[in-house]
PDB file of N, CA and C in Angstrom:
ATOM      1  N   MET A  79     -12.758 -13.904 -63.807  1.00 69.00           N
ATOM      2  CA  MET A  79     -12.967 -14.119 -62.573  1.00 69.00           C
ATOM      3  C   MET A  79     -13.527 -12.986 -61.739  1.00 69.00           C
ATOM      4  N   SER A  80     -14.892 -13.654 -60.628  1.00 87.00           N
ATOM      5  CA  SER A  80     -15.984 -12.588 -60.073  1.00 87.00           C
ATOM      6  C   SER A  80     -15.443 -13.071 -58.900  1.00 87.00           C
ATOM      7  N   VAL A  81     -15.721 -12.031 -57.684  1.00 92.00           N
ATOM      8  CA  VAL A  81     -15.789 -12.081 -56.445  1.00 92.00           C
ATOM      9  C   VAL A  81     -16.955 -11.884 -56.006  1.00 92.00           C
ATOM     10  N   ASP A  82     -17.442 -12.612 -55.023  1.00 93.00           N
ATOM     11  CA  ASP A  82     -18.855 -12.447 -54.232  1.00 93.00           C
ATOM     12  C   ASP A  82     -18.633 -11.761 -53.035  1.00 93.00           C
ATOM     13  N   LEU A  83     -20.075 -11.539 -52.433  1.00 94.00           N
ATOM     14  CA  LEU A  83     -19.653 -10.491 -51.154  1.00 94.00           C
ATOM     15  C   LEU A  83     -19.253 -11.880 -50.098  1.00 94.00           C
ATOM     16  N   ALA A  84     -19.551 -12.940 -50.364  1.00 95.00           N
ATOM     17  CA  ALA A  84     -19.155 -13.985 -49.170  1.00 95.00           C
ATOM     18  C   ALA A  84     -17.802 -14.041 -49.448  1.00 95.00           C
ATOM     19  N   THR A  85     -16.983 -14.054 -49.961  1.00 95.00           N
ATOM     20  CA  THR A  85     -15.367 -14.308 -50.738  1.00 95.00           C
ATOM     21  C   THR A  85     -15.058 -13.233 -49.915  1.00 95.00           C
ATOM     22  N   VAL A  86     -15.235 -11.700 -50.395  1.00 95.00           N
ATOM     23  CA  VAL A  86     -15.079 -10.817 -49.830  1.00 95.00           C
ATOM     24  C   VAL A  86     -14.969 -10.920 -48.453  1.00 95.00           C
ATOM     25  N   LYS A  87     -16.095 -10.869 -47.456  1.00 95.00           N
ATOM     26  CA  LYS A  87     -16.027 -11.237 -46.150  1.00 95.00           C
ATOM     27  C   LYS A  87     -15.018 -12.074 -45.465  1.00 95.00           C
ATOM     28  N   ARG A  88     -14.765 -13.458 -45.976  1.00 95.00           N
ATOM     29  CA  ARG A  88     -13.924 -14.298 -46.068  1.00 95.00           C
ATOM     30  C   ARG A  88     -12.069 -14.192 -46.012  1.00 95.00           C
ATOM     31  N   VAL A  89     -11.952 -12.808 -47.054  1.00 94.00           N
ATOM     32  CA  VAL A  89     -10.877 -12.628 -47.234  1.00 94.00           C
ATOM     33  C   VAL A  89     -10.381 -11.550 -46.420  1.00 94.00           C
ATOM     34  N   ALA A  90     -11.320 -10.430 -45.857  1.00 95.00           N
ATOM     35  CA  ALA A  90     -11.508  -9.254 -44.959  1.00 95.00           C
ATOM     36  C   ALA A  90     -11.129 -10.269 -43.674  1.00 95.00           C
ATOM     37  N   HIS A  91     -11.905 -11.014 -43.067  1.00 95.00           N
ATOM     38  CA  HIS A  91     -11.666 -11.927 -41.803  1.00 95.00           C
ATOM     39  C   HIS A  91     -10.522 -12.693 -42.037  1.00 95.00           C
ATOM     40  N   LEU A  92      -9.850 -13.438 -43.186  1.00 96.00           N
ATOM     41  CA  LEU A  92      -8.554 -13.654 -42.675  1.00 96.00           C
ATOM     42  C   LEU A  92      -7.591 -12.750 -42.668  1.00 96.00           C
ATOM     43  N   ALA A  93      -7.715 -11.975 -43.325  1.00 95.00           N
ATOM     44  CA  ALA A  93      -6.364 -10.663 -43.594  1.00 95.00           C
ATOM     45  C   ALA A  93      -6.675  -9.908 -42.019  1.00 95.00           C
ATOM     46  N   ARG A  94      -7.815 -10.200 -41.010  1.00 96.00           N
ATOM     47  CA  ARG A  94      -8.048  -9.739 -39.820  1.00 96.00           C
ATOM     48  C   ARG A  94      -8.259  -8.264 -40.320  1.00 96.00           C
ATOM     49  N   ILE A  95      -9.199  -7.881 -40.821  1.00 94.00           N
ATOM     50  CA  ILE A  95      -9.437  -6.429 -41.289  1.00 94.00           C
ATOM     51  C   ILE A  95     -10.922  -6.328 -41.170  1.00 94.00           C
ATOM     52  N   ALA A  96     -11.227  -4.878 -40.281  1.00 94.00           N
ATOM     53  CA  ALA A  96     -12.783  -4.761 -39.767  1.00 94.00           C
ATOM     54  C   ALA A  96     -13.521  -4.417 -41.117  1.00 94.00           C
ATOM     55  N   VAL A  97     -14.073  -4.517 -41.643  1.00 94.00           N
ATOM     56  CA  VAL A  97     -14.849  -4.412 -43.236  1.00 94.00           C
ATOM     57  C   VAL A  97     -16.299  -3.811 -42.138  1.00 94.00           C
ATOM     58  N   PRO A  98     -16.723  -2.733 -42.395  1.00 95.00           N
ATOM     59  CA  PRO A  98     -18.130  -2.644 -42.449  1.00 95.00           C
ATOM     60  C   PRO A  98     -19.483  -3.071 -43.261  1.00 95.00           C
ATOM     61  N   GLU A  99     -20.431  -3.448 -42.798  1.00 94.00           N
ATOM     62  CA  GLU A  99     -21.042  -3.893 -43.965  1.00 94.00           C
ATOM     63  C   GLU A  99     -21.713  -2.633 -45.493  1.00 94.00           C
ATOM     64  N   ALA A 100     -21.599  -1.953 -44.958  1.00 95.00           N
ATOM     65  CA  ALA A 100     -21.633  -0.980 -46.198  1.00 95.00           C
ATOM     66  C   ALA A 100     -20.179  -0.457 -47.252  1.00 95.00           C
ATOM     67  N   ASP A 101     -19.014  -0.775 -46.660  1.00 95.00           N
ATOM     68  CA  ASP A 101     -18.476  -0.908 -47.418  1.00 95.00           C
ATOM     69  C   ASP A 101     -17.909  -1.950 -48.064  1.00 95.00           C
ATOM     70  N   LEU A 102     -18.795  -3.001 -47.954  1.00 95.00           N
ATOM     71  CA  LEU A 102     -18.218  -4.852 -49.087  1.00 95.00           C
ATOM     72  C   LEU A 102     -18.631  -4.571 -50.078  1.00 95.00           C
ATOM     73  N   PRO A 103     -19.583  -3.953 -50.933  1.00 95.00           N
ATOM     74  CA  PRO A 103     -20.034  -3.507 -52.315  1.00 95.00           C
ATOM     75  C   PRO A 103     -18.537  -2.825 -53.040  1.00 95.00           C
ATOM     76  N   LYS A 104     -18.128  -1.778 -52.131  1.00 96.00           N
ATOM     77  CA  LYS A 104     -16.789  -1.091 -52.915  1.00 96.00           C
ATOM     78  C   LYS A 104     -15.969  -1.941 -53.026  1.00 96.00           C
ATOM     79  N   LEU A 105     -15.436  -2.806 -52.058  1.00 95.00           N
ATOM     80  CA  LEU A 105     -14.475  -3.322 -51.767  1.00 95.00           C
ATOM     81  C   LEU A 105     -14.575  -4.652 -52.566  1.00 95.00           C
ATOM     82  N   GLN A 106     -15.518  -5.535 -52.684  1.00 95.00           N
ATOM     83  CA  GLN A 106     -15.566  -6.361 -53.929  1.00 95.00           C
ATOM     84  C   GLN A 106     -15.093  -5.718 -55.334  1.00 95.00           C
ATOM     85  N   GLY A 107     -15.877  -4.431 -55.845  1.00 95.00           N
ATOM     86  CA  GLY A 107     -15.473  -3.667 -57.079  1.00 95.00           C
ATOM     87  C   GLY A 107     -14.247  -3.635 -57.047  1.00 95.00           C
ATOM     88  N   GLU A 108     -13.334  -3.461 -55.795  1.00 95.00           N
ATOM     89  CA  GLU A 108     -12.139  -2.516 -55.824  1.00 95.00           C
ATOM     90  C   GLU A 108     -11.106  -4.800 -56.474  1.00 95.00           C
ATOM     91  N   LEU A 109     -11.751  -5.355 -55.572  1.00 95.00           N
ATOM     92  CA  LEU A 109     -11.166  -6.887 -55.538  1.00 95.00           C
ATOM     93  C   LEU A 109     -11.023  -7.310 -57.418  1.00 95.00           C
ATOM     94  N   ASN A 110     -12.525  -7.364 -57.773  1.00 95.00           N
ATOM     95  CA  ASN A 110     -12.830  -7.388 -59.139  1.00 95.00           C
ATOM     96  C   ASN A 110     -12.067  -6.601 -60.124  1.00 95.00           C
ATOM     97  N   ALA A 111     -11.664  -5.332 -59.707  1.00 95.00           N
ATOM     98  CA  ALA A 111     -10.724  -4.531 -60.411  1.00 95.00           C
ATOM     99  C   ALA A 111      -9.227  -5.099 -60.419  1.00 95.00           C
ATOM    100  N   ILE A 112      -9.028  -5.371 -59.688  1.00 94.00           N
ATOM    101  CA  ILE A 112      -7.571  -6.211 -59.334  1.00 94.00           C
ATOM    102  C   ILE A 112      -7.426  -7.286 -60.268  1.00 94.00           C
ATOM    103  N   LEU A 113      -8.579  -8.238 -59.690  1.00 94.00           N
ATOM    104  CA  LEU A 113      -8.500  -9.550 -60.274  1.00 94.00           C
ATOM    105  C   LEU A 113      -8.555  -9.398 -62.448  1.00 94.00           C
ATOM    106  N   GLY A 114      -9.147  -8.634 -62.309  1.00 93.00           N
ATOM    107  CA  GLY A 114      -9.497  -8.564 -64.142  1.00 93.00           C
ATOM    108  C   GLY A 114      -7.719  -7.908 -64.511  1.00 93.00           C
ATOM    109  N   PHE A 115      -7.172  -7.048 -63.856  1.00 94.00           N
ATOM    110  CA  PHE A 115      -6.029  -6.239 -64.602  1.00 94.00           C
ATOM    111  C   PHE A 115      -5.063  -7.971 -64.679  1.00 94.00           C
ATOM    112  N   VAL A 116      -4.773  -8.723 -63.223  1.00 92.00           N
ATOM    113  CA  VAL A 116      -4.298  -9.780 -63.417  1.00 92.00           C
ATOM    114  C   VAL A 116      -4.499 -10.901 -64.364  1.00 92.00           C
ATOM    115  N   GLU A 117      -6.229 -11.088 -65.029  1.00 92.00           N
ATOM    116  CA  GLU A 117      -6.376 -11.716 -66.275  1.00 92.00           C
ATOM    117  C   GLU A 117      -6.105 -10.921 -67.659  1.00 92.00           C
ATOM    118  N   GLN A 118      -5.585  -9.835 -67.166  1.00 93.00           N
ATOM    119  CA  GLN A 118      -4.695  -9.083 -68.569  1.00 93.00           C
ATOM    120  C   GLN A 118      -3.585  -9.505 -68.639  1.00 93.00           C
ATOM    121  N   LEU A 119      -2.739  -9.639 -67.260  1.00 90.00           N
ATOM    122  CA  LEU A 119      -1.583 -10.029 -67.653  1.00 90.00           C
ATOM    123  C   LEU A 119      -1.173 -11.447 -68.051  1.00 90.00           C
ATOM    124  N   ASN A 120      -2.129 -11.968 -67.935  1.00 89.00           N
ATOM    125  CA  ASN A 120      -2.031 -13.309 -68.284  1.00 89.00           C
ATOM    126  C   ASN A 120      -2.006 -13.782 -70.023  1.00 89.00           C
ATOM    127  N   GLU A 121      -2.667 -12.595 -70.555  1.00 90.00           N
ATOM    128  CA  GLU A 121      -2.731 -12.849 -71.851  1.00 90.00           C
ATOM    129  C   GLU A 121      -0.959 -12.395 -72.804  1.00 90.00           C
ATOM    130  N   VAL A 122      -0.536 -11.655 -71.703  1.00 91.00           N
ATOM    131  CA  VAL A 122       0.859 -11.573 -72.558  1.00 91.00           C
ATOM    132  C   VAL A 122       1.986 -12.415 -72.990  1.00 91.00           C
ATOM    133  N   ASN A 123       2.230 -12.573 -74.090  1.00 92.00           N
ATOM    134  CA  ASN A 123       3.236 -13.230 -74.337  1.00 92.00           C
ATOM    135  C   ASN A 123       4.479 -13.118 -73.783  1.00 92.00           C
ATOM    136  N   VAL A 124       5.119 -14.383 -72.970  1.00 89.00           N
ATOM    137  CA  VAL A 124       6.410 -14.013 -72.376  1.00 89.00           C
ATOM    138  C   VAL A 124       7.361 -15.739 -72.601  1.00 89.00           C
ATOM    139  N   ASP A 125       6.711 -16.056 -73.898  1.00 91.00           N
ATOM    140  CA  ASP A 125       7.823 -17.298 -74.180  1.00 91.00           C
ATOM    141  C   ASP A 125       9.173 -16.255 -74.477  1.00 91.00           C
ATOM    142  N   GLY A 126      10.193 -17.299 -73.920  1.00 90.00           N
ATOM    143  CA  GLY A 126      11.522 -16.735 -74.668  1.00 90.00           C
ATOM    144  C   GLY A 126      12.454 -15.892 -73.274  1.00 90.00           C
ATOM    145  N   VAL A 127      10.975 -14.931 -72.659  1.00 87.00           N
ATOM    146  CA  VAL A 127      11.365 -14.333 -71.572  1.00 87.00           C
ATOM    147  C   VAL A 127      12.252 -14.640 -70.591  1.00 87.00           C
ATOM    148  N   GLU A 128      13.396 -14.629 -70.098  1.00 85.00           N
ATOM    149  CA  GLU A 128      14.207 -15.176 -69.110  1.00 85.00           C
ATOM    150  C   GLU A 128      13.769 -14.028 -67.494  1.00 85.00           C
ATOM    151  N   PRO A 129      13.254 -14.961 -66.433  1.00 85.00           N
ATOM    152  CA  PRO A 129      12.956 -13.993 -65.230  1.00 85.00           C
ATOM    153  C   PRO A 129      14.172 -13.155 -65.010  1.00 85.00           C
ATOM    154  N   MET A 130      14.503 -12.026 -63.899  1.00 82.00           N
ATOM    155  CA  MET A 130      15.487 -11.232 -63.702  1.00 82.00           C
ATOM    156  C   MET A 130      15.096 -10.571 -62.603  1.00 82.00           C
ATOM    157  N   THR A 131      16.431 -10.359 -61.775  1.00 79.00           N
ATOM    158  CA  THR A 131      16.240  -9.887 -60.559  1.00 79.00           C
ATOM    159  C   THR A 131      16.687  -8.730 -60.432  1.00 79.00           C
ATOM    160  N   SER A 132      17.299  -8.279 -61.565  1.00 81.00           N
ATOM    161  CA  SER A 132      17.376  -6.268 -61.528  1.00 81.00           C
ATOM    162  C   SER A 132      17.686  -6.001 -63.256  1.00 81.00           C
ATOM    163  N   VAL A 133      16.917  -5.015 -63.344  1.00 83.00           N
ATOM    164  CA  VAL A 133      17.234  -4.478 -64.457  1.00 83.00           C
ATOM    165  C   VAL A 133      18.774  -4.128 -65.353  1.00 83.00           C
ATOM    166  N   THR A 134      19.574  -4.384 -64.763  1.00 84.00           N
ATOM    167  CA  THR A 134      21.145  -4.123 -64.715  1.00 84.00           C
ATOM    168  C   THR A 134      21.771  -5.354 -64.590  1.00 84.00           C
ATOM    169  N   PRO A 135      22.330  -6.007 -65.620  1.00 80.00           N
ATOM    170  CA  PRO A 135      22.851  -7.203 -65.189  1.00 80.00           C
ATOM    171  C   PRO A 135      24.296  -7.088 -64.305  1.00 80.00           C
ATOM    172  N   MET A 136      23.892  -7.961 -63.261  1.00 81.00           N
ATOM    173  CA  MET A 136      24.945  -7.817 -62.577  1.00 81.00           C
ATOM    174  C   MET A 136      25.260  -9.439 -61.503  1.00 81.00           C
ATOM    175  N   ALA A 137      26.598  -9.617 -60.443  1.00 82.00           N
ATOM    176  CA  ALA A 137      26.669 -10.973 -60.178  1.00 82.00           C
ATOM    177  C   ALA A 137      26.891 -10.819 -59.119  1.00 82.00           C
ATOM    178  N   MET A 138      25.688 -11.334 -58.037  1.00 81.00           N
ATOM    179  CA  MET A 138      25.992 -11.161 -56.477  1.00 81.00           C
ATOM    180  C   MET A 138      27.254 -11.492 -55.957  1.00 81.00           C
ATOM    181  N   LYS A 139      27.662 -10.437 -55.246  1.00 86.00           N
ATOM    182  CA  LYS A 139      29.139 -11.015 -54.472  1.00 86.00           C
ATOM    183  C   LYS A 139      28.677 -12.090 -53.255  1.00 86.00           C
ATOM    184  N   GLN A 140      29.877 -12.957 -53.714  1.00 89.00           N
ATOM    185  CA  GLN A 140      29.715 -14.083 -52.860  1.00 89.00           C
ATOM    186  C   GLN A 140      31.241 -13.902 -51.863  1.00 89.00           C
ATOM    187  N   ARG A 141      31.351 -14.725 -50.935  1.00 86.00           N
ATOM    188  CA  ARG A 141      32.226 -15.013 -50.309  1.00 86.00           C
ATOM    189  C   ARG A 141      32.972 -16.480 -50.229  1.00 86.00           C
ATOM    190  N   GLU A 142      33.931 -16.687 -49.542  1.00 88.00           N
ATOM    191  CA  GLU A 142      34.189 -18.232 -49.459  1.00 88.00           C
ATOM    192  C   GLU A 142      33.535 -18.648 -48.256  1.00 88.00           C
ATOM    193  N   ASP A 143      32.843 -19.959 -48.508  1.00 89.00           N
ATOM    194  CA  ASP A 143      32.076 -20.534 -47.446  1.00 89.00           C
ATOM    195  C   ASP A 143      33.074 -21.543 -46.350  1.00 89.00           C
ATOM    196  N   VAL A 144      33.673 -20.857 -45.383  1.00 88.00           N
ATOM    197  CA  VAL A 144      34.230 -21.201 -44.721  1.00 88.00           C
ATOM    198  C   VAL A 144      34.069 -21.217 -42.979  1.00 88.00           C
ATOM    199  N   VAL A 145      34.190 -22.657 -42.719  1.00 88.00           N
ATOM    200  CA  VAL A 145      33.751 -22.703 -40.929  1.00 88.00           C
ATOM    201  C   VAL A 145      34.926 -22.474 -40.049  1.00 88.00           C
ATOM    202  N   THR A 146      34.501 -21.414 -39.319  1.00 83.00           N
ATOM    203  CA  THR A 146      35.624 -20.880 -38.501  1.00 83.00           C
ATOM    204  C   THR A 146      34.479 -20.409 -36.671  1.00 83.00           C
ATOM    205  N   ASP A 147      35.080 -20.165 -36.267  1.00 75.00           N
ATOM    206  CA  ASP A 147      34.576 -19.955 -34.719  1.00 75.00           C
ATOM    207  C   ASP A 147      34.400 -18.696 -34.650  1.00 75.00           C
ATOM    208  N   GLY A 148      34.674 -17.435 -35.722  1.00 82.00           N
ATOM    209  CA  GLY A 148      34.541 -16.507 -35.561  1.00 82.00           C
ATOM    210  C   GLY A 148      35.984 -15.492 -35.157  1.00 82.00           C
ATOM    211  N   GLU A 149      36.848 -16.482 -34.481  1.00 85.00           N
ATOM    212  CA  GLU A 149      37.915 -15.694 -33.612  1.00 85.00           C
ATOM    213  C   GLU A 149      37.853 -14.522 -32.609  1.00 85.00           C
ATOM    214  N   ILE A 150      36.643 -14.330 -31.983  1.00 89.00           N
ATOM    215  CA  ILE A 150      36.381 -13.783 -31.212  1.00 89.00           C
ATOM    216  C   ILE A 150      35.608 -14.542 -30.048  1.00 89.00           C
ATOM    217  N   ALA A 151      35.964 -15.559 -29.770  1.00 87.00           N
ATOM    218  CA  ALA A 151      35.207 -16.968 -28.598  1.00 87.00           C
ATOM    219  C   ALA A 151      35.493 -15.919 -27.398  1.00 87.00           C
ATOM    220  N   GLU A 152      36.866 -15.559 -27.065  1.00 88.00           N
ATOM    221  CA  GLU A 152      37.303 -15.461 -25.662  1.00 88.00           C
ATOM    222  C   GLU A 152      36.449 -14.057 -25.141  1.00 88.00           C
ATOM    223  N   ALA A 153      36.349 -13.145 -26.596  1.00 90.00           N
ATOM    224  CA  ALA A 153      35.426 -11.926 -25.664  1.00 90.00           C
ATOM    225  C   ALA A 153      34.349 -12.186 -25.573  1.00 90.00           C
ATOM    226  N   ILE A 154      33.611 -13.051 -26.213  1.00 90.00           N
ATOM    227  CA  ILE A 154      32.129 -13.098 -25.906  1.00 90.00           C
ATOM    228  C   ILE A 154      31.620 -13.881 -24.576  1.00 90.00           C
ATOM    229  N   VAL A 155      32.800 -14.513 -24.175  1.00 91.00           N
ATOM    230  CA  VAL A 155      32.720 -15.620 -22.821  1.00 91.00           C
ATOM    231  C   VAL A 155      33.367 -14.867 -21.904  1.00 91.00           C
ATOM    232  N   ALA A 156      33.672 -13.221 -22.055  1.00 91.00           N
ATOM    233  CA  ALA A 156      34.435 -12.784 -21.123  1.00 91.00           C
ATOM    234  C   ALA A 156      33.219 -12.565 -20.052  1.00 91.00           C
ATOM    235  N   ASN A 157      32.204 -11.849 -20.315  1.00 90.00           N
ATOM    236  CA  ASN A 157      31.395 -11.196 -19.165  1.00 90.00           C
ATOM    237  C   ASN A 157      30.399 -12.223 -18.571  1.00 90.00           C
ATOM    238  N   ALA A 158      30.757 -13.725 -18.921  1.00 92.00           N
ATOM    239  CA  ALA A 158      29.956 -14.903 -18.461  1.00 92.00           C
ATOM    240  C   ALA A 158      30.385 -15.461 -16.972  1.00 92.00           C
ATOM    241  N   PRO A 159      29.467 -15.382 -16.185  1.00 92.00           N
ATOM    242  CA  PRO A 159      29.706 -15.945 -14.641  1.00 92.00           C
ATOM    243  C   PRO A 159      30.856 -16.881 -14.942  1.00 92.00           C
ATOM    244  N   ALA A 160      30.918 -17.559 -15.593  1.00 92.00           N
ATOM    245  CA  ALA A 160      31.896 -18.857 -15.723  1.00 92.00           C
ATOM    246  C   ALA A 160      31.512 -19.417 -17.112  1.00 92.00           C
ATOM    247  N   SER A 161      33.059 -19.767 -17.381  1.00 91.00           N
ATOM    248  CA  SER A 161      33.505 -20.541 -19.093  1.00 91.00           C
ATOM    249  C   SER A 161      34.333 -21.274 -18.697  1.00 91.00           C
ATOM    250  N   GLU A 162      34.647 -21.834 -19.442  1.00 92.00           N
ATOM    251  CA  GLU A 162      35.651 -23.239 -19.298  1.00 92.00           C
ATOM    252  C   GLU A 162      36.474 -23.266 -20.942  1.00 92.00           C
ATOM    253  N   ASP A 163      37.089 -23.189 -21.259  1.00 90.00           N
ATOM    254  CA  ASP A 163      37.371 -23.713 -23.190  1.00 90.00           C
ATOM    255  C   ASP A 163      36.640 -23.042 -23.929  1.00 90.00           C
ATOM    256  N   ASP A 164      36.266 -21.617 -23.692  1.00 86.00           N
ATOM    257  CA  ASP A 164      35.153 -20.831 -24.856  1.00 86.00           C
ATOM    258  C   ASP A 164      33.766 -21.362 -24.611  1.00 86.00           C
ATOM    259  N   TYR A 165      33.507 -21.935 -23.827  1.00 90.00           N
ATOM    260  CA  TYR A 165      32.116 -22.428 -23.821  1.00 90.00           C
ATOM    261  C   TYR A 165      31.439 -21.988 -22.326  1.00 90.00           C
ATOM    262  N   PHE A 166      30.508 -21.351 -22.072  1.00 93.00           N
ATOM    263  CA  PHE A 166      29.554 -21.104 -21.269  1.00 93.00           C
ATOM    264  C   PHE A 166      29.423 -22.335 -20.121  1.00 93.00           C
ATOM    265  N   MET A 167      29.449 -21.571 -18.838  1.00 93.00           N
ATOM    266  CA  MET A 167      29.385 -23.116 -17.483  1.00 93.00           C
ATOM    267  C   MET A 167      27.984 -22.355 -17.156  1.00 93.00           C
ATOM    268  N   VAL A 168      27.019 -23.591 -17.260  1.00 92.00           N
ATOM    269  CA  VAL A 168      25.479 -23.122 -16.755  1.00 92.00           C
ATOM    270  C   VAL A 168      25.357 -24.051 -15.726  1.00 92.00           C
ATOM    271  N   PRO A 169      24.406 -23.900 -14.587  1.00 90.00           N
ATOM    272  CA  PRO A 169      24.530 -24.876 -13.682  1.00 90.00           C
ATOM    273  C   PRO A 169      23.441 -26.082 -13.888  1.00 90.00           C
ATOM    274  N   LYS A 170      23.410 -27.284 -13.753  1.00 89.00           N
ATOM    275  CA  LYS A 170      22.441 -28.409 -14.129  1.00 89.00           C
ATOM    276  C   LYS A 170      21.345 -28.242 -13.383  1.00 89.00           C
ATOM    277  N   VAL A 171      20.375 -28.472 -14.330  1.00 90.00           N
ATOM    278  CA  VAL A 171      19.035 -28.046 -14.186  1.00 90.00           C
ATOM    279  C   VAL A 171      18.133 -29.412 -14.054  1.00 90.00           C
ATOM    280  N   ILE A 172      18.640 -30.545 -14.784  1.00 88.00           N
ATOM    281  CA  ILE A 172      17.783 -31.448 -14.742  1.00 88.00           C
ATOM    282  C   ILE A 172      18.678 -32.569 -14.125  1.00 88.00           C
ATOM    283  N   GLU A 173      17.861 -33.388 -12.976  1.00 78.00           N
ATOM    284  CA  GLU A 173      19.066 -34.663 -12.422  1.00 78.00           C
ATOM    285  C   GLU A 173      18.705 -35.885 -13.133  1.00 78.00           C
TER     286      GLU A 173
END
């Protein structure tokens, strides 16, 4: 796959990068080199290789999924100008 100058300009515009006209050919070469490397990676045989998230096998820590009120509702509304039953009271703004 090869990138032309028009594509380089479009990518720079989408990335919101100001690229002077003189630097476009250099950027084109760099993008083509990157895409060439990615094409080389496509040639690697990965049949039977499972995806991994870490180089060492490990299980994520999980907590029990329980719905609670946090047990700090009173502390949360303590500084509110007005509260009732651990809810904030606000003035009515729509009639």
